[in-house]
Amino acid sequence: MIGIELRTIAPEELPEAIALELSCYTPEAAATLEGFRHRIRLYPEYFWSAWADGRLVGIVNGVRTSQEECGDELKGEHGDDPEGHSFCVLTVAVDANNRRRGIGGMLLRKLIGQCRSAYLKSVSLMCESHLIGFYEQQGFVLHGQSASKHGGIVWYEMSLDLHTMEHLTE
């Protein structure tokens, strides 16, 4: 996409990132600045940002985990595992004036590429029902409604398998 710069976010840009987060999620469902600081401290290569004309217009981030699903415990600072074989996407946020321009998909592809480069097994996420089709277009598979009640929202579990051992059996 012309005019969009994708790069990992810098620590000093976290206030802009949290403002974007709060514009896209309810206060009960949004990450905290402390949560973002935790993610950038442990997983800076997985915290992608999109910029247009010097303005932050999108972010995607999350944590590594040993789990196959994104449970509520991963939303805090202690449920992740820096050596985990999977990745849980915790934020995909695009500025309201820049939606439907492909920015969310570009950010997800960058994040998924990073996960592949790190030889992670899978990427999982939880989303609201109106976003299922978007994530399916990105290759994610729907597993059904999540047990999570985070932010008082009905969430759906989705995942994307990255690395399999099929090539060893051919």
PDB file of C-alpha atoms in Angstrom:
ATOM      1  CA  MET A   1       0.000   0.000   0.000  1.00  0.00           C
ATOM      2  CA  ILE A   2       1.369   3.409  -1.000  1.00  0.00           C
ATOM      3  CA  GLY A   3       2.161   5.780   1.824  1.00  0.00           C
ATOM      4  CA  ILE A   4       2.125   3.237   4.639  1.00  0.00           C
ATOM      5  CA  GLU A   5       5.333   2.481   6.527  1.00  0.00           C
ATOM      6  CA  LEU A   6       5.445  -0.760   8.544  1.00  0.00           C
ATOM      7  CA  ARG A   7       8.019  -1.143  11.289  1.00  0.00           C
ATOM      8  CA  THR A   8       8.415  -2.344  14.833  1.00  0.00           C
ATOM      9  CA  ILE A   9       7.347   0.274  17.312  1.00  0.00           C
ATOM     10  CA  ALA A  10       9.831   2.230  19.451  1.00  0.00           C
ATOM     11  CA  PRO A  11       9.376   2.409  23.240  1.00  0.00           C
ATOM     12  CA  GLU A  12       8.885   6.174  23.128  1.00  0.00           C
ATOM     13  CA  GLU A  13       5.908   5.651  20.762  1.00  0.00           C
ATOM     14  CA  LEU A  14       3.935   3.579  23.278  1.00  0.00           C
ATOM     15  CA  PRO A  15       1.749   6.525  24.389  1.00  0.00           C
ATOM     16  CA  GLU A  16       0.536   6.856  20.780  1.00  0.00           C
ATOM     17  CA  ALA A  17      -0.005   3.094  20.625  1.00  0.00           C
ATOM     18  CA  ILE A  18      -2.084   3.020  23.804  1.00  0.00           C
ATOM     19  CA  ALA A  19      -4.180   5.960  22.541  1.00  0.00           C
ATOM     20  CA  LEU A  20      -4.885   3.979  19.349  1.00  0.00           C
ATOM     21  CA  GLU A  21      -5.697   0.887  21.420  1.00  0.00           C
ATOM     22  CA  LEU A  22      -8.190   2.858  23.512  1.00  0.00           C
ATOM     23  CA  SER A  23      -9.852   4.232  20.382  1.00  0.00           C
ATOM     24  CA  CYS A  24     -10.430   0.696  19.059  1.00  0.00           C
ATOM     25  CA  TYR A  25     -11.364  -1.285  22.184  1.00  0.00           C
ATOM     26  CA  THR A  26     -13.659  -0.600  25.110  1.00  0.00           C
ATOM     27  CA  PRO A  27     -11.814   0.512  28.259  1.00  0.00           C
ATOM     28  CA  GLU A  28     -12.612  -2.892  29.825  1.00  0.00           C
ATOM     29  CA  ALA A  29     -11.114  -4.810  26.889  1.00  0.00           C
ATOM     30  CA  ALA A  30      -8.181  -2.517  26.031  1.00  0.00           C
ATOM     31  CA  ALA A  31      -4.609  -3.268  27.010  1.00  0.00           C
ATOM     32  CA  THR A  32      -2.927  -1.040  29.549  1.00  0.00           C
ATOM     33  CA  LEU A  33       0.227   0.982  29.051  1.00  0.00           C
ATOM     34  CA  GLU A  34       1.903  -1.423  31.496  1.00  0.00           C
ATOM     35  CA  GLY A  35       0.787  -4.345  29.322  1.00  0.00           C
ATOM     36  CA  PHE A  36       2.262  -2.681  26.233  1.00  0.00           C
ATOM     37  CA  ARG A  37       5.512  -2.001  28.099  1.00  0.00           C
ATOM     38  CA  HIS A  38       5.691  -5.686  29.034  1.00  0.00           C
ATOM     39  CA  ARG A  39       5.105  -6.744  25.403  1.00  0.00           C
ATOM     40  CA  ILE A  40       7.693  -4.373  23.949  1.00  0.00           C
ATOM     41  CA  ARG A  41      10.243  -5.291  26.630  1.00  0.00           C
ATOM     42  CA  LEU A  42       9.985  -9.056  26.005  1.00  0.00           C
ATOM     43  CA  TYR A  43       8.700  -9.206  22.409  1.00  0.00           C
ATOM     44  CA  PRO A  44       9.855  -6.060  20.554  1.00  0.00           C
ATOM     45  CA  GLU A  45      10.185  -7.930  17.257  1.00  0.00           C
ATOM     46  CA  TYR A  46       6.478  -8.852  17.462  1.00  0.00           C
ATOM     47  CA  PHE A  47       5.131  -5.322  18.086  1.00  0.00           C
ATOM     48  CA  TRP A  48       4.438  -3.931  14.605  1.00  0.00           C
ATOM     49  CA  SER A  49       3.161  -0.481  13.755  1.00  0.00           C
ATOM     50  CA  ALA A  50       1.799   1.205  10.622  1.00  0.00           C
ATOM     51  CA  TRP A  51       2.444   4.876   9.925  1.00  0.00           C
ATOM     52  CA  ALA A  52       0.905   7.256   7.372  1.00  0.00           C
ATOM     53  CA  ASP A  53       2.245  10.791   7.023  1.00  0.00           C
ATOM     54  CA  GLY A  54       4.076  10.457  10.341  1.00  0.00           C
ATOM     55  CA  ARG A  55       0.914   9.369  12.183  1.00  0.00           C
ATOM     56  CA  LEU A  56       0.355   5.997  13.848  1.00  0.00           C
ATOM     57  CA  VAL A  57      -2.577   4.328  12.057  1.00  0.00           C
ATOM     58  CA  GLY A  58      -2.257   0.687  13.121  1.00  0.00           C
ATOM     59  CA  ILE A  59      -0.663  -1.746  15.550  1.00  0.00           C
ATOM     60  CA  VAL A  60      -0.476  -5.470  16.073  1.00  0.00           C
ATOM     61  CA  ASN A  61       1.204  -7.250  18.974  1.00  0.00           C
ATOM     62  CA  GLY A  62       0.967 -10.085  21.460  1.00  0.00           C
ATOM     63  CA  VAL A  63       3.044 -12.592  23.394  1.00  0.00           C
ATOM     64  CA  ARG A  64       4.739 -15.932  22.984  1.00  0.00           C
ATOM     65  CA  THR A  65       3.138 -18.775  24.875  1.00  0.00           C
ATOM     66  CA  SER A  66       3.307 -22.517  25.465  1.00  0.00           C
ATOM     67  CA  GLN A  67      -0.474 -22.715  25.149  1.00  0.00           C
ATOM     68  CA  GLU A  68      -2.458 -23.395  21.997  1.00  0.00           C
ATOM     69  CA  GLU A  69      -5.153 -20.849  22.917  1.00  0.00           C
ATOM     70  CA  CYS A  70      -5.261 -17.227  24.061  1.00  0.00           C
ATOM     71  CA  GLY A  71      -6.706 -17.444  27.551  1.00  0.00           C
ATOM     72  CA  ASP A  72      -7.457 -14.502  29.814  1.00  0.00           C
ATOM     73  CA  GLU A  73      -4.236 -15.128  31.753  1.00  0.00           C
ATOM     74  CA  LEU A  74      -2.246 -13.969  28.710  1.00  0.00           C
ATOM     75  CA  LYS A  75      -3.794 -10.523  28.924  1.00  0.00           C
ATOM     76  CA  GLY A  76      -1.799  -9.710  32.073  1.00  0.00           C
ATOM     77  CA  GLU A  77       1.936  -9.726  32.510  1.00  0.00           C
ATOM     78  CA  HIS A  78       2.539 -13.258  33.739  1.00  0.00           C
ATOM     79  CA  GLY A  79       0.750 -15.771  31.513  1.00  0.00           C
ATOM     80  CA  ASP A  80       3.208 -15.634  28.641  1.00  0.00           C
ATOM     81  CA  ASP A  81       6.326 -17.718  27.993  1.00  0.00           C
ATOM     82  CA  PRO A  82       9.253 -16.077  26.137  1.00  0.00           C
ATOM     83  CA  GLU A  83      10.393 -19.538  25.023  1.00  0.00           C
ATOM     84  CA  GLY A  84       6.903 -20.676  24.002  1.00  0.00           C
ATOM     85  CA  HIS A  85       6.280 -22.426  20.688  1.00  0.00           C
ATOM     86  CA  SER A  86       3.142 -20.425  19.841  1.00  0.00           C
ATOM     87  CA  PHE A  87       2.121 -16.802  19.591  1.00  0.00           C
ATOM     88  CA  CYS A  88      -1.046 -15.177  20.924  1.00  0.00           C
ATOM     89  CA  VAL A  89      -2.157 -12.011  19.146  1.00  0.00           C
ATOM     90  CA  LEU A  90      -3.541  -9.644  21.773  1.00  0.00           C
ATOM     91  CA  THR A  91      -3.988  -6.434  19.772  1.00  0.00           C
ATOM     92  CA  VAL A  92      -4.937  -5.646  16.210  1.00  0.00           C
ATOM     93  CA  ALA A  93      -5.972  -2.004  16.047  1.00  0.00           C
ATOM     94  CA  VAL A  94      -6.405   0.298  13.053  1.00  0.00           C
ATOM     95  CA  ASP A  95      -7.393   3.950  13.259  1.00  0.00           C
ATOM     96  CA  ALA A  96     -11.093   4.365  12.340  1.00  0.00           C
ATOM     97  CA  ASN A  97     -10.283   6.736   9.452  1.00  0.00           C
ATOM     98  CA  ASN A  98      -7.873   4.214   7.933  1.00  0.00           C
ATOM     99  CA  ARG A  99      -9.899   0.997   8.096  1.00  0.00           C
ATOM    100  CA  ARG A 100     -10.701  -1.051   4.999  1.00  0.00           C
ATOM    101  CA  ARG A 101      -7.434   0.017   3.366  1.00  0.00           C
ATOM    102  CA  GLY A 102      -5.596  -3.261   4.017  1.00  0.00           C
ATOM    103  CA  ILE A 103      -3.543  -1.986   6.953  1.00  0.00           C
ATOM    104  CA  GLY A 104      -4.739  -4.668   9.408  1.00  0.00           C
ATOM    105  CA  GLY A 105      -3.907  -7.422   6.920  1.00  0.00           C
ATOM    106  CA  MET A 106      -0.475  -5.936   6.222  1.00  0.00           C
ATOM    107  CA  LEU A 107       0.304  -5.781   9.925  1.00  0.00           C
ATOM    108  CA  LEU A 108      -0.885  -9.352  10.509  1.00  0.00           C
ATOM    109  CA  ARG A 109       1.231 -10.635   7.609  1.00  0.00           C
ATOM    110  CA  LYS A 110       4.310  -8.920   9.100  1.00  0.00           C
ATOM    111  CA  LEU A 111       3.604 -10.455  12.501  1.00  0.00           C
ATOM    112  CA  ILE A 112       2.953 -13.908  11.022  1.00  0.00           C
ATOM    113  CA  GLY A 113       6.172 -13.632   9.016  1.00  0.00           C
ATOM    114  CA  GLN A 114       8.075 -12.887  12.219  1.00  0.00           C
ATOM    115  CA  CYS A 115       6.473 -15.910  13.885  1.00  0.00           C
ATOM    116  CA  ARG A 116       7.468 -18.106  10.923  1.00  0.00           C
ATOM    117  CA  SER A 117      11.029 -16.780  11.037  1.00  0.00           C
ATOM    118  CA  ALA A 118      11.185 -17.742  14.715  1.00  0.00           C
ATOM    119  CA  TYR A 119       9.920 -21.249  13.801  1.00  0.00           C
ATOM    120  CA  LEU A 120       6.861 -20.924  15.998  1.00  0.00           C
ATOM    121  CA  LYS A 121       4.234 -23.633  15.639  1.00  0.00           C
ATOM    122  CA  SER A 122       1.089 -21.512  15.514  1.00  0.00           C
ATOM    123  CA  VAL A 123      -0.553 -18.144  15.961  1.00  0.00           C
ATOM    124  CA  SER A 124      -3.815 -17.859  17.884  1.00  0.00           C
ATOM    125  CA  LEU A 125      -6.178 -15.036  18.722  1.00  0.00           C
ATOM    126  CA  MET A 126      -9.599 -14.173  20.053  1.00  0.00           C
ATOM    127  CA  CYS A 127     -11.907 -11.874  18.111  1.00  0.00           C
ATOM    128  CA  GLU A 128     -15.456 -10.607  18.052  1.00  0.00           C
ATOM    129  CA  SER A 129     -17.930 -12.247  15.656  1.00  0.00           C
ATOM    130  CA  HIS A 130     -17.885  -9.397  13.112  1.00  0.00           C
ATOM    131  CA  LEU A 131     -14.121  -9.929  12.582  1.00  0.00           C
ATOM    132  CA  ILE A 132     -14.180 -13.690  11.927  1.00  0.00           C
ATOM    133  CA  GLY A 133     -14.321 -13.226   8.134  1.00  0.00           C
ATOM    134  CA  PHE A 134     -11.355 -10.833   8.180  1.00  0.00           C
ATOM    135  CA  TYR A 135      -9.209 -13.325  10.073  1.00  0.00           C
ATOM    136  CA  GLU A 136     -10.340 -16.198   7.863  1.00  0.00           C
ATOM    137  CA  GLN A 137      -9.111 -14.174   4.878  1.00  0.00           C
ATOM    138  CA  GLN A 138      -5.721 -14.053   6.621  1.00  0.00           C
ATOM    139  CA  GLY A 139      -5.677 -17.870   6.892  1.00  0.00           C
ATOM    140  CA  PHE A 140      -6.978 -18.313  10.442  1.00  0.00           C
ATOM    141  CA  VAL A 141      -9.372 -21.154  11.279  1.00  0.00           C
ATOM    142  CA  LEU A 142     -12.359 -20.652  13.576  1.00  0.00           C
ATOM    143  CA  HIS A 143     -12.563 -23.031  16.552  1.00  0.00           C
ATOM    144  CA  GLY A 144     -15.709 -21.646  18.151  1.00  0.00           C
ATOM    145  CA  GLN A 145     -16.704 -19.453  21.018  1.00  0.00           C
ATOM    146  CA  SER A 146     -14.077 -18.826  23.686  1.00  0.00           C
ATOM    147  CA  ALA A 147     -14.624 -19.304  27.395  1.00  0.00           C
ATOM    148  CA  SER A 148     -13.130 -15.831  27.862  1.00  0.00           C
ATOM    149  CA  LYS A 149     -15.346 -13.084  29.202  1.00  0.00           C
ATOM    150  CA  HIS A 150     -12.609 -10.430  28.950  1.00  0.00           C
ATOM    151  CA  GLY A 151     -14.129  -6.951  28.829  1.00  0.00           C
ATOM    152  CA  GLY A 152     -17.645  -8.414  28.896  1.00  0.00           C
ATOM    153  CA  ILE A 153     -17.329  -9.382  25.218  1.00  0.00           C
ATOM    154  CA  VAL A 154     -18.225 -12.654  23.478  1.00  0.00           C
ATOM    155  CA  TRP A 155     -14.934 -13.816  21.922  1.00  0.00           C
ATOM    156  CA  TYR A 156     -14.188 -16.460  19.292  1.00  0.00           C
ATOM    157  CA  GLU A 157     -11.013 -18.554  19.204  1.00  0.00           C
ATOM    158  CA  MET A 158      -9.071 -18.723  15.935  1.00  0.00           C
ATOM    159  CA  SER A 159      -5.655 -20.083  15.001  1.00  0.00           C
ATOM    160  CA  LEU A 160      -3.192 -20.397  12.160  1.00  0.00           C
ATOM    161  CA  ASP A 161      -0.772 -23.328  11.954  1.00  0.00           C
ATOM    162  CA  LEU A 162       2.673 -22.203  10.807  1.00  0.00           C
ATOM    163  CA  HIS A 163       5.076 -25.102  10.848  1.00  0.00           C
ATOM    164  CA  THR A 164       4.273 -28.733  10.445  1.00  0.00           C
ATOM    165  CA  MET A 165       6.444 -31.778  10.046  1.00  0.00           C
ATOM    166  CA  GLU A 166       4.857 -32.752   6.702  1.00  0.00           C
ATOM    167  CA  HIS A 167       8.023 -31.986   4.763  1.00  0.00           C
ATOM    168  CA  LEU A 168       9.853 -34.682   6.752  1.00  0.00           C
ATOM    169  CA  THR A 169       7.427 -37.408   5.684  1.00  0.00           C
ATOM    170  CA  GLU A 170       7.525 -36.738   1.953  1.00  0.00           C
TER     171      GLU A 170
END
